[in-house]
Every structure is written in C-alpha cells, then in structure tokens.
Amino acid sequence: MPLSPEQIGEIAAQRADTQPTLRAVSPGMEAHLFNALPVLDHGFVRVVDYMGDDNAIVQAARVSYGKGTKSVSNDEGLIRYLMRHWHSTPFEMCEVKLHVKLPVFVARQWIRHRTANVNEYSGRYSILDREFYIPSPEHLAAQSVVNNQGRGAPLSGEEAARVLEWLKQDAGRAYDHYEAMISQEGQQGLARELARMNLPANIYTQWYWKVDLHNLLHFLRLRADAHAQYEIRVYADAICQIVKDWVPLAYKAFEDYRLGAVSLSAQQVDVIKRRLAGEDVVQETSGMSKGEWREFTAIWG
Amino acid sequence: MPLSPEQIGEIAAQRADTQPTLRAVSPGMEAHLFNALPVLDHGFVRVVDYMGDDNAIVQAARVSYGKGTKSVSNDEGLIRYLMRHWHSTPFEMCEVKLHVKLPVFVARQWIRHRTANVNEYSGRYSILDREFYIPSPEHLAAQSVVNNQGRGAPLSGEEAARVLEWLKQDAGRAYDHYEAMISQEGQQGLARELARMNLPANIYTQWYWKVDLHNLLHFLRLRADAHAQYEIRVYADAICQIVKDWVPLAYKAFEDYRLGAVSLSAQQVDVIKRRLAGEDVVQETSGMSKGEWREFTAIWG
Amino acid sequence: MPLSPEQIGEIAAQRADTQPTLRAVSPGMEAHLFNALPVLDHGFVRVVDYMGDDNAIVQAARVSYGKGTKSVSNDEGLIRYLMRHWHSTPFEMCEVKLHVKLPVFVARQWIRHRTANVNEYSGRYSILDREFYIPSPEHLAAQSVVNNQGRGAPLSGEEAARVLEWLKQDAGRAYDHYEAMISQEGQQGLARELARMNLPANIYTQWYWKVDLHNLLHFLRLRADAHAQYEIRVYADAICQIVKDWVPLAYKAFEDYRLGAVSLSAQQVDVIKRRLAGEDVVQETSGMSKGEWREFTAIWG
Amino acid sequence: MPLSPEQIGEIAAQRADTQPTLRAVSPGMEAHLFNALPVLDHGFVRVVDYMGDDNAIVQAARVSYGKGTKSVSNDEGLIRYLMRHWHSTPFEMCEVKLHVKLPVFVARQWIRHRTANVNEYSGRYSILDREFYIPSPEHLAAQSVVNNQGRGAPLSGEEAARVLEWLKQDAGRAYDHYEAMISQEGQQGLARELARMNLPANIYTQWYWKVDLHNLLHFLRLRADAHAQYEIRVYADAICQIVKDWVPLAYKAFEDYRLGAVSLSAQQVDVIKRRLAGEDVVQETSGMSKGEWREFTAIWG
C-alpha cells in the first residue's frame, strides 16, 4: 500500500478545495490532480500541478494575444504538423509537476534525463521508510540470452523462491541495521548521511519532478519503449495515461509520429524501395550489418 | 500604444472567463493575468500562465503529500533559509509564462539566458509590424567616459535632435523598402526570410517566454542591476513587480539575499575586519587592484 | 574577403606553433585548426579547439581505463549501434569550439540551439565593422507560393536590381549614421549600446561557439536540412565537412541514421506494409491528411 | 587499491604516447592526464581529456583571431574582472573530462548537477565489482546535534566497531547473493538489471564526467564547502588541485571571489556599516533572524 491513511486524508483535503482561476484549465488533468496512480508494489505517480493544455501549444506557436483558437480541427492539424516536423518549442509551453515514489535503482535511470526540475526526499536530513521493491514472480526474470542488456523468461520455482527470499531478507536486515545504527538510545547514533549507505537499491525514495511536455514526451519515447527496463516502463506507462487525458491532441500526434513511428536508415529506405519495385533483397545485398538486418526484418519481415 | 483595440478585446475576453481549478492559485497573479504592463514606447510584458506560489516552494522542499504548510512564519523562515543557502531546486518548482513585446536588440541580450522556453514571432513566416523603439530624450545618452560598456548623460539639444531624426528616418525608410520588397503587386515579391534582413535592430518583435522562478530570479539579478542596459532593465523592473505579487515571501528573500546583497572577496573580508579592528586601510595595503578598490569604496566609503 | 592581412598573420602564427600532448589527437581536425572556411560573402567558420575523436566515443561508452579499442571494425559497429539506438551520451564526450562570423539574422536562428556555449562580439563595448550580407543574384529568391516559410525562384532582372540596390543603400546609410552618431568629434557621441540599434539584420557579427558532438549533430540535422533557410544551411554544410574530417565513423553513422534517414508515422508504416502486400493505397484510404500524404508521396511515389 | 595491475599498465601506455598538436596545451594538465588521484578507500579521479587554458578564457572574452594575449598581467586582470562581475560565458570555453570512481550514494548527489555530460558503468549490461566504501574510524561520525543535515564527532569504540562490522557484513552478504543470483551455473540466472537492486549504496560505480569550467567551479563552490558531505567533499578537493594546475589564474580568482568570499544580505551590510560607525548591534536590533545572526557572528564576531 503506497499511501498511509493520513496521506489519503491530505489528498482528499486538497481535492475538496476548488478555487476560481483565469488560467487555461484541462478537465482531464483536474480529474487526476493529487490522486496517486499505483505503480509497482509500493510506488505511485501523482499530478501535483500543471500548466497549459492543447490550446496552449497552438497559442504559443502563433504567439497570439487571445486564446488563439480558430477551430478545433485547425488546432489539431497544426499540432500534428508541429510534431511531424520536429518543432519542439511549442510543446515546451506546457509543464507538469509530478510527485513520484519509486525504487532507487529506477530513480538512478530516471535522473539521467537532465532537462527537468527535481526535489528528492533527503536521506541526509530525514529517515527513510522501510519499503522495498520486491518483484512479483512473473517479473522475476532471467538474464536474456540474446541481449546483454535485457531479460528473458521468468525464473522457475525453486530458483525464484531462493531469489525472493534473499531479496527480502537482505533488505530487511539492512534496514534493521540502518535503524539500529541511527538510534540514539544508549549510544551516539550514526549520522543519517552515513547510515543510508547500508540500504540497497530497491528501497523506495520519492521526489517532485517537474518537466515540460516536449521533454516529457522524449522521456516517454525512451522509457515507454519495449527495450526499457520493466520497472521504469510501468512508470512511463502510467504517465502516458496522464498525458493522454491532459493534452489529447498532442498525445495522439505523439503516438502516431513517435511511439508508433519507425525510423528508416538510408540503407533501409533503399531496401524498401527495392522491395516495392519487386526485388528480393537479402542481408548480403542490403548494405546492413547482421544486427541491423535482424532489427529490420523484425518489423518488415 | 502597444495594443490594438482588437487585442484589448481579446485580453478582456480572457479575463472574463473564470473556471474552477484544484491547483494552487496565487491571487496576486490572477490580478495580473493577460494584462499588458507597458514597457518602453511600444513594448509590454504580460502574464499568460503561471504554476505555483510561495507554498509550492515549501511543499517541494519538504516533498510533502498535502499542502505542506505548518504555519506562514515557518514557511517564510524556510524560504529565507533556502535562498540564503543557495538551495535552488525548490524555487525551480514555480513556473511562469510571459508574452513580451520588445526591440530586437533587447531580445538579443535576453535570449542569452538559455534555461527558458521561447516561441518567437517568425519573420520567415509572417510580416513584421512597423514599430520601432525610439528613445525618449532623457534616455538618449552619450557614451560613458569611464565605462566602455555604459552610457553617460543625455545628449544635448542639437545632437539629440539629429540622432532622433536619423533613427526615425532610417527605420521608416528601411520599413518602406521591406514592404516594397515583399509586395507581390506587379512583381514576384522577395521572400520574407530575406526581406527582414533590411530591418534595423530597434524594430519590435515578440515572444512567449516560459521560465522557472529560480532562473527568472537569476535573470532579474543580472538585468535589474544598475549595470544592465536601460532598455532591458525596464523589462526586468516590470517583471520584478509581477514576481513580488506572485510569490511575496520568495521575492522579499530575493531582495534581501540577492538584489540588496553584497559579495565580498577574500581580500575585502580581510579589509573590513581590519577596519572593524580600527585599522586605516588604503588601496596599497588592501591587496586589491585599483579597479576593485574603486568598486569597494563606492559601497563602503 | 572575410579576413584582414593582420588576421591572416595571426592564424598563420597559430598554425606554426606545434606542441606535444598526451591527449587524443584527430589528424583531420589538426588540418582544419584555425583556418577560416569562407561562408557567404564575408562570413567564415573556423575551428579554434576540439576534444576527442571517434575513439573517445567508444571509450566513454565502455567507461574504459585505456584507449578502449578492441579493433576498428568493432569500434565502428559500436558507434553505429549507439547512433541507431539513440544512445546520445557517448557522443556528448566530444567537444568542438568554433569561431564563426555570420549575419545577425542568421545568428538569431542559430542561438535558438540552447545547449552550447557562446561568447559574442559585444556591440555595447566595441564598434561593429561595416560588413553586410548582400545575397548573390541566384540566392535573391521570391517568396514561395506553396510554403509560407520558404522561398521560390530567384527574382528576375529589374526587380532583383531594385532589391539589391535598396539592401546596399539602406545598409550603407545606416552605417554612415551609426558612425556619425558615435563619433566624439565636436559632439558628445551617442552610447554604442544605443547607436547599434540603427544597424540592419544583415550586418555581420561573430562569436565563439562551443558545443558537444551530440548537440552539434542535432543542430546539423535541422540546419543542413533542405527546409532550413539557405543562409544558415551553408554554415551547417561547412560544419558537416569539418565533422566528417574530425570523427569519420560517427559522421558516416550520422549520414545513414539521421541525414539520410526517413521517419515513418504509424499510418505510413501501415501504408508501406499494405503496398508491399500489393495493395494500391490512395490518400483517402491512407489515414493521412492531404499535407502528410503529399510529404509521403514526395519520398515514396 | 583502486587500480588493478592491468589498469595501471593501460594508464602507463597512454602516458607514453605523445603526439603533436596545434591546440592550446596546459602543462599542468598534461602532468595530470590519465593518472588516478586516489580518493576514499577505493575511489579515484583522473583526467581523461581537457580543452583550453587560462588564455582560452581571455581569447573568448575578446572573440579574438589569434592567441589574444596582450600580456600576462592584462590577462590576469581581465580574468579577475570577469569572475568578480559574474561574466560566466568565457569560463564555459574550457572543458574537462574526468573518469571518476565513487560510491553510489556520492554519485546520487553528484548527478544533481545537470549541466554536464555523463557515461556511467551500466549495471544492466555489466557485472559490478565487489568494492564498497567503508568509512575509516575518524570519519565514522555521529549525527550532528545542531544540524539535521550534518554530522558530529566520531563514534566511540564499541559503537564504532559494531557499525563497521554491520557495514562490512551486510555489503559482503549482499554481494555474495548478487553473485549467486546472476550465476548461470545449474540455474537460469537472474537478470543483471534486477540483481543489482540487492546491492547497497556504498558500492562503487564509475563514470566519465565532462563539464565546462564555469559549471565545474559552481560544483566546487558547493561541494568543496564545509557544509558538503565529507564523502563528496574529498572528490571536490581532489578536483580543486587539478583545476589549480590547469588554469592557475582562473583558480586564484575563484579562490578570492567565490571560495573565500562572503555574501552579505541587505541586513548584514547595514549591520556592518553601523558597526564601522561605532554602534554596538545585537541580534534584536539587527533585523536578522536568530539563525541568520548565528551564521553572521560565526564570521564577524
């Protein structure tokens, strides 16, 4: 359970407090505000604030004085044009602030996206909670045999049980010692900034993460991808749902021109043109390496 | 007059359209929204959107679930502590989007602040308006005789008149030719992306500019400073008024710890300690260069 | 002629001064160092410094202790894999510093690429030179009739002559007045920071521009593109030559996976698969808008 | 011992390979290149590449064609002027690439400095080494009783021994299980990207970190500060030595105007002026909070 009763109460209090504003309002986002979308066993994503909507993209692209809307279909056409032609600055005009609870090893991947603002819960200042990510059996996967950077099928019974037992025991023991080290009962108590070093990478941390829509979509393209590690992908998937409700026109364009898109190299363009002309191209005559050919035929047969 | 009747109408329409929201609302900012603060002869700054308030800074610093407020005096103390100790990330949790109309030579200084999002009116795509910045007589200043990068007293009568005449005539003629070159009546018409090269740097452009509070305060520290060029300083001054109404606690801390603050070098700390101990220090015994000593005595006598 | 005899002398002096280093050395880049590649009528690009080579990309990707080379073919394979799969960080490990002389209206487009370091010649501090970009007749193009943001065929005789005359006269007069305004003979002399506002956007400026290879390639992808304005594209083309000599393996991968690549939307992937299966797809059955279909058939017929 | 014999050999091979270059060369940096400066029990910092020297700062500030040197004393004066007046862009014209080995909890603080390029050793792809940071007894400190975010005196005998024993045992056991989980002997073997979650935050990682001089000095100002955690401060201290040898003039200016400088708030300026005028100011009449007054008197008595 990611939230305590007290936290649930604080969220309910926030959702009860409506105020008037002159700003652009996204109905889909108002429905999300403050609510925690559960992710993994103890994690969540929740929207804390947002700026802008689909119309704000159009308005900025036109540097307009008013709402800048001519018609919804015009707006959709412009948004799709901007996305297709890599005009990124209008999408930077929307901003979202998320509160995320996530395992440290996921946070370490996530933070590599530098164009964002972050405030993380401080283990120097505060005491961390006893919460660890323990994979569910279907996600306790073996090392991939074809990809050094991926995973294969779930581990089978006895091996899975042994791994789960180790993960739980080691985390529990590390936390027991963490608590015992910082305790000030009958002893000085180790500094928190040192004691935290005993905690494993599956402990949960949390942060406020604020990012503009362009950089968020870039994050989602990489992290909602099938090659991303499962434990970060589920956060990206949850955020995709939020973005879809926030800026539906921009999200649809993103699906069509990024998530569902395929980039063809110069060689691949050539091969497809030859195929369309009826030629039977094989790897040796494709101009591609074996690795690239394998990736190509996975999509195009 | 920076705004046309049609634009004034669009702004009024936006200010009439109130909607409910669950987000943090800043009353000071709602009063500013969409209204144009006039700057220079044809320019303005107007708030198009904002995210967060003083409380959002505190909330992020505490990575809290609810509003994160204990009490206003606690919040103020924390904000001042964060500012004093250069904790910048909580201030990044507020964001503002401005629509600015400004001369091109001001825009060229402004854009050097890279950590912001910008959509500028496009001279490739659109036709620029016939509006030029012409300094008022009291700001038509001579080159400084002490500072290569500054200005001195206003020009006197005849010289001032001559300069103003040239500025007006050259701008007018350049715009006449711009219009004549792009005209498609009886001729092909030069491409807009080429014709704009004939326009001088005092022509007005406009953009949407979105920035977080930390980076905005950094901009204001440099551009609301007495050493900044007058024509960008007046924009910074206008934005200072906006920020003061938006996040009054953060702005007060900014005034005390940045705008009104003084940075002492190691040598200057030493000199002040010696003065406090009763020693009469002169430049030769100060460890400072003549230039630095001049800057020092301007503040400390 | 972009360079004065004195400047040519300074460059020759720098090229005569060889020193030993333990750092990675790129022979192709040593041949370029300090030499000015002419661009447009008075502009240039010249390499002032660089860091890294193809091997530095591989070395960083492997976080290696030594040179990190297994073999050239392994290195090439890894570089192509990194480029194909959008692993950008290893390409950020190379850096280049350029000295560029360019018209102000080109500089205004260029500076929109924010992830770079810039020092521009200061018109507040210094007096600008009397050098203006005047298009050659074949680049004095009409406004495009199909693209609001592009240009069409060159202007014909009389119209071209009239435009050229205006561009030259207006620039010359503006500069005459600039000089007269800042002159301190028999008058106070207008501040330089004000006088520069009279100068048109085709005056040349110059800057030092430093950027990492990843962000440089992103710049080149957008600015060496056929849709970029000609006057910035020629700078991008010159830089492409430099990059090709600097990091030949990375540049080849960039040509194959970026410059010569094609991005297919979800709808376009579907249409090509249907065509490969023998179906005759038209716009109405393609799921694409008319604009997108036009772009699609321009490549695929 | 941070380096294996094989790694020492690779470094020696690199230091034996001198090549001619036309670029700016810093003799102090050539002496550092590739050598590992030991930090903590298994960590190090080593220079892998660099761009520029003191002169490159001056050259960029002047946007010069040649070396841009008038005289060393002129150059020093300009560098000090730039530092004193917060002109940051010329310092961005120098760049350094470091290879750093550091505990994960230090890496997590370090990475918060976003304006840098990073390639980290991948625990998804590779197997991590069995190396953990275990504090030496004098750095095994108690929680500070005055500062929630700091540490106090070293732990005394028995408590220290218990803590060290736990840190060692838990790390050893976690690594034993990590190895056992990924082993493919007689079992499938857990995916590396999952197994690493069992490892504690004192395990060592390593990365290539590339940053410009301006952002590096900002990092050093915050992390070489007395309030920084000891374990990151020792890395900052080692880098200070490197920077001092690389750009001695800039480093001296940094010591005088940043490291050894003091920032006075508006209230503090007022108090010092009153003290210089002979007034005896106390906290109640100072306009400062108790916390700020305590910080003030720690410096000024």
CSV table of N, CA, C and O in Angstrom, one decimal, chain C residues 50-115:
chain,number,residue,atom,x,y,z
C,50,TYR,N,39.3,21.6,-30.1
C,50,TYR,CA,38.4,20.4,-30.1
C,50,TYR,C,38.9,19.4,-29.1
C,50,TYR,O,40.0,19.5,-28.6
C,51,MET,N,38.0,18.5,-28.7
C,51,MET,CA,38.3,17.5,-27.7
C,51,MET,C,37.7,16.2,-28.2
C,51,MET,O,36.5,16.1,-28.5
C,52,GLY,N,38.6,15.1,-28.2
C,52,GLY,CA,38.1,13.8,-28.6
C,52,GLY,C,38.1,13.5,-30.1
C,52,GLY,O,38.4,14.3,-30.9
C,53,ASP,N,37.9,12.2,-30.3
C,53,ASP,CA,37.8,11.7,-31.7
C,53,ASP,C,36.8,10.5,-31.7
C,53,ASP,O,36.2,10.3,-30.7
C,54,ASP,N,36.8,9.7,-32.8
C,54,ASP,CA,35.9,8.6,-32.8
C,54,ASP,C,36.1,7.7,-31.6
C,54,ASP,O,35.2,7.2,-31.0
C,55,ASN,N,37.4,7.5,-31.3
C,55,ASN,CA,37.7,6.5,-30.2
C,55,ASN,C,37.2,7.0,-28.9
C,55,ASN,O,36.9,6.2,-28.0
C,56,ALA,N,37.2,8.3,-28.7
C,56,ALA,CA,36.7,8.8,-27.4
C,56,ALA,C,35.2,8.5,-27.2
C,56,ALA,O,34.8,8.3,-26.0
C,57,ILE,N,34.4,8.3,-28.2
C,57,ILE,CA,33.0,7.9,-28.1
C,57,ILE,C,33.0,6.5,-27.6
C,57,ILE,O,32.2,6.2,-26.6
C,58,VAL,N,33.8,5.6,-28.2
C,58,VAL,CA,33.8,4.2,-27.8
C,58,VAL,C,34.3,4.1,-26.4
C,58,VAL,O,33.8,3.3,-25.5
C,59,GLN,N,35.4,4.8,-26.1
C,59,GLN,CA,36.0,4.8,-24.7
C,59,GLN,C,35.0,5.2,-23.6
C,59,GLN,O,34.9,4.5,-22.6
C,60,ALA,N,34.2,6.2,-23.9
C,60,ALA,CA,33.2,6.6,-22.9
C,60,ALA,C,32.1,5.6,-22.8
C,60,ALA,O,31.6,5.3,-21.7
C,61,ALA,N,31.6,5.1,-23.9
C,61,ALA,CA,30.6,4.1,-23.9
C,61,ALA,C,31.0,2.9,-23.1
C,61,ALA,O,30.1,2.3,-22.4
C,62,ARG,N,32.3,2.6,-23.1
C,62,ARG,CA,32.8,1.4,-22.3
C,62,ARG,C,33.3,1.8,-20.9
C,62,ARG,O,33.7,1.0,-20.2
C,63,VAL,N,33.3,3.1,-20.6
C,63,VAL,CA,33.9,3.6,-19.4
C,63,VAL,C,35.2,2.9,-19.1
C,63,VAL,O,35.5,2.3,-18.1
C,64,SER,N,36.1,3.0,-20.1
C,64,SER,CA,37.3,2.2,-20.1
C,64,SER,C,38.5,3.0,-19.5
C,64,SER,O,38.5,4.2,-19.4
C,65,TYR,N,39.5,2.2,-19.1
C,65,TYR,CA,40.7,2.8,-18.4
C,65,TYR,C,41.7,3.2,-19.5
C,65,TYR,O,42.4,4.2,-19.3
C,66,GLY,N,41.8,2.4,-20.5
C,66,GLY,CA,42.8,2.7,-21.6
C,66,GLY,C,42.1,3.3,-22.8
C,66,GLY,O,41.1,4.0,-22.7
C,67,LYS,N,42.7,3.1,-23.9
C,67,LYS,CA,42.2,3.6,-25.1
C,67,LYS,C,40.8,3.0,-25.5
C,67,LYS,O,40.1,3.5,-26.3
C,68,GLY,N,40.6,1.8,-25.0
C,68,GLY,CA,39.3,1.2,-25.1
C,68,GLY,C,39.1,0.6,-26.5
C,68,GLY,O,38.0,0.1,-26.8
C,69,THR,N,40.1,0.5,-27.3
C,69,THR,CA,39.9,0.0,-28.6
C,69,THR,C,40.2,-1.5,-28.6
C,69,THR,O,41.2,-2.0,-28.1
C,70,LYS,N,39.2,-2.2,-29.2
C,70,LYS,CA,39.5,-3.6,-29.5
C,70,LYS,C,40.0,-3.7,-30.9
C,70,LYS,O,41.0,-4.2,-31.2
C,71,SER,N,39.2,-3.2,-31.9
C,71,SER,CA,39.6,-3.1,-33.3
C,71,SER,C,38.7,-2.0,-33.9
C,71,SER,O,37.7,-1.7,-33.4
C,72,VAL,N,39.2,-1.6,-35.0
C,72,VAL,CA,38.5,-0.5,-35.7
C,72,VAL,C,37.1,-1.0,-36.1
C,72,VAL,O,36.1,-0.2,-36.0
C,73,SER,N,37.0,-2.2,-36.6
C,73,SER,CA,35.7,-2.7,-37.0
C,73,SER,C,34.7,-2.8,-35.9
C,73,SER,O,33.5,-2.5,-36.0
C,74,ASN,N,35.2,-3.3,-34.7
C,74,ASN,CA,34.4,-3.3,-33.5
C,74,ASN,C,33.9,-1.9,-33.1
C,74,ASN,O,32.8,-1.7,-32.8
C,75,ASP,N,34.9,-0.9,-33.2
C,75,ASP,CA,34.5,0.4,-32.8
C,75,ASP,C,33.5,1.0,-33.8
C,75,ASP,O,32.5,1.6,-33.3
C,76,GLU,N,33.6,0.7,-35.1
C,76,GLU,CA,32.6,1.2,-36.0
C,76,GLU,C,31.3,0.6,-35.7
C,76,GLU,O,30.2,1.3,-35.7
C,77,GLY,N,31.3,-0.7,-35.5
C,77,GLY,CA,30.0,-1.3,-35.2
C,77,GLY,C,29.3,-0.7,-33.9
C,77,GLY,O,28.1,-0.5,-33.9
C,78,LEU,N,30.1,-0.5,-32.9
C,78,LEU,CA,29.5,0.1,-31.7
C,78,LEU,C,29.0,1.5,-31.9
C,78,LEU,O,27.9,1.8,-31.5
C,79,ILE,N,29.8,2.3,-32.7
C,79,ILE,CA,29.3,3.7,-32.9
C,79,ILE,C,28.0,3.7,-33.7
C,79,ILE,O,27.1,4.4,-33.4
C,80,ARG,N,27.9,2.8,-34.7
C,80,ARG,CA,26.7,2.7,-35.5
C,80,ARG,C,25.5,2.2,-34.6
C,80,ARG,O,24.4,2.7,-34.8
C,81,TYR,N,25.8,1.2,-33.7
C,81,TYR,CA,24.8,0.7,-32.8
C,81,TYR,C,24.2,1.9,-31.9
C,81,TYR,O,23.0,2.0,-31.7
C,82,LEU,N,25.2,2.6,-31.4
C,82,LEU,CA,24.8,3.8,-30.5
C,82,LEU,C,24.0,4.8,-31.2
C,82,LEU,O,23.0,5.3,-30.7
C,83,MET,N,24.3,5.1,-32.4
C,83,MET,CA,23.6,6.1,-33.2
C,83,MET,C,22.2,5.6,-33.5
C,83,MET,O,21.2,6.3,-33.4
C,84,ARG,N,22.1,4.3,-34.0
C,84,ARG,CA,20.9,3.7,-34.4
C,84,ARG,C,19.9,3.6,-33.2
C,84,ARG,O,18.7,3.8,-33.4
C,85,HIS,N,20.4,3.4,-32.0
C,85,HIS,CA,19.5,3.2,-30.9
C,85,HIS,C,19.4,4.5,-30.0
C,85,HIS,O,19.1,4.4,-28.8
C,86,TRP,N,19.8,5.6,-30.6
C,86,TRP,CA,19.6,6.9,-29.9
C,86,TRP,C,20.3,7.0,-28.5
C,86,TRP,O,19.8,7.6,-27.6
C,87,HIS,N,21.5,6.3,-28.4
C,87,HIS,CA,22.3,6.4,-27.2
C,87,HIS,C,23.1,7.7,-27.4
C,87,HIS,O,24.2,7.7,-28.0
C,88,SER,N,22.7,8.8,-26.8
C,88,SER,CA,23.3,10.0,-27.1
C,88,SER,C,24.5,10.4,-26.2
C,88,SER,O,25.4,11.1,-26.7
C,89,THR,N,24.6,9.9,-25.0
C,89,THR,CA,25.6,10.4,-24.1
C,89,THR,C,27.0,10.1,-24.6
C,89,THR,O,27.9,11.0,-24.4
C,90,PRO,N,27.4,9.0,-25.2
C,90,PRO,CA,28.8,8.9,-25.7
C,90,PRO,C,29.2,9.9,-26.7
C,90,PRO,O,30.3,10.3,-26.7
C,91,PHE,N,28.2,10.4,-27.5
C,91,PHE,CA,28.6,11.4,-28.5
C,91,PHE,C,28.8,12.8,-27.8
C,91,PHE,O,29.4,13.7,-28.4
C,92,GLU,N,28.2,12.9,-26.6
C,92,GLU,CA,28.5,14.2,-25.9
C,92,GLU,C,29.9,14.3,-25.4
C,92,GLU,O,30.3,15.3,-24.9
C,93,MET,N,30.7,13.2,-25.5
C,93,MET,CA,32.0,13.2,-24.9
C,93,MET,C,33.0,13.9,-25.9
C,93,MET,O,34.2,14.0,-25.5
C,94,CYS,N,32.6,14.2,-27.1
C,94,CYS,CA,33.5,15.0,-28.0
C,94,CYS,C,33.0,16.5,-28.0
C,94,CYS,O,31.7,16.7,-27.9
C,95,GLU,N,33.9,17.4,-28.1
C,95,GLU,CA,33.5,18.8,-28.0
C,95,GLU,C,34.3,19.6,-29.0
C,95,GLU,O,35.4,19.3,-29.3
C,96,VAL,N,33.7,20.6,-29.6
C,96,VAL,CA,34.4,21.5,-30.5
C,96,VAL,C,34.1,22.9,-30.3
C,96,VAL,O,33.0,23.3,-29.8
C,97,LYS,N,35.1,23.8,-30.5
C,97,LYS,CA,34.9,25.2,-30.3
C,97,LYS,C,35.2,25.9,-31.7
C,97,LYS,O,36.2,25.7,-32.2
C,98,LEU,N,34.2,26.6,-32.2
C,98,LEU,CA,34.2,27.3,-33.5
C,98,LEU,C,34.2,28.8,-33.3
C,98,LEU,O,33.6,29.3,-32.4
C,99,HIS,N,34.9,29.5,-34.2
C,99,HIS,CA,34.8,30.9,-34.3
C,99,HIS,C,34.0,31.1,-35.6
C,99,HIS,O,34.5,30.7,-36.7
C,100,VAL,N,32.9,31.8,-35.5
C,100,VAL,CA,32.0,32.0,-36.6
C,100,VAL,C,31.7,33.4,-36.9
C,100,VAL,O,31.5,34.2,-35.9
C,101,LYS,N,31.8,33.8,-38.1
C,101,LYS,CA,31.4,35.2,-38.5
C,101,LYS,C,30.1,35.0,-39.3
C,101,LYS,O,30.1,34.3,-40.3
C,102,LEU,N,29.1,35.7,-39.0
C,102,LEU,CA,27.8,35.4,-39.6
C,102,LEU,C,26.8,36.6,-39.5
C,102,LEU,O,27.0,37.4,-38.6
C,103,PRO,N,25.9,36.8,-40.4
C,103,PRO,CA,24.9,37.9,-40.3
C,103,PRO,C,24.0,37.8,-39.1
C,103,PRO,O,23.7,36.6,-38.7
C,104,VAL,N,23.6,38.9,-38.6
C,104,VAL,CA,22.8,38.9,-37.3
C,104,VAL,C,21.5,38.1,-37.5
C,104,VAL,O,21.1,37.3,-36.6
C,105,PHE,N,20.9,38.1,-38.7
C,105,PHE,CA,19.6,37.4,-38.8
C,105,PHE,C,19.9,35.8,-38.8
C,105,PHE,O,19.0,35.1,-38.4
C,106,VAL,N,21.1,35.4,-39.2
C,106,VAL,CA,21.4,34.0,-39.1
C,106,VAL,C,21.7,33.7,-37.6
C,106,VAL,O,21.3,32.7,-37.1
C,107,ALA,N,22.5,34.6,-37.0
C,107,ALA,CA,22.8,34.4,-35.5
C,107,ALA,C,21.5,34.2,-34.7
C,107,ALA,O,21.5,33.5,-33.7
C,108,ARG,N,20.5,35.0,-35.1
C,108,ARG,CA,19.3,34.9,-34.3
C,108,ARG,C,18.6,33.5,-34.4
C,108,ARG,O,18.0,33.0,-33.5
C,109,GLN,N,18.7,32.9,-35.6
C,109,GLN,CA,18.2,31.5,-35.7
C,109,GLN,C,19.1,30.5,-34.9
C,109,GLN,O,18.7,29.6,-34.2
C,110,TRP,N,20.4,30.7,-35.1
C,110,TRP,CA,21.4,29.8,-34.5
C,110,TRP,C,21.3,29.7,-33.0
C,110,TRP,O,21.4,28.6,-32.4
C,111,ILE,N,21.2,30.9,-32.4
C,111,ILE,CA,21.2,30.9,-30.9
C,111,ILE,C,20.1,30.2,-30.3
C,111,ILE,O,20.1,29.9,-29.1
C,112,ARG,N,19.0,29.8,-31.1
C,112,ARG,CA,17.9,29.1,-30.5
C,112,ARG,C,18.3,27.7,-30.1
C,112,ARG,O,17.6,27.1,-29.3
C,113,HIS,N,19.5,27.2,-30.5
C,113,HIS,CA,20.0,26.0,-30.0
C,113,HIS,C,20.7,26.3,-28.7
C,113,HIS,O,21.8,26.8,-28.7
C,114,ARG,N,20.1,25.9,-27.6
C,114,ARG,CA,20.5,26.4,-26.3
C,114,ARG,C,21.6,25.7,-25.7
C,114,ARG,O,22.3,26.2,-24.8
C,115,THR,N,21.8,24.4,-26.0
C,115,THR,CA,22.8,23.6,-25.4
C,115,THR,C,24.2,23.8,-26.0
C,115,THR,O,24.7,22.9,-26.7
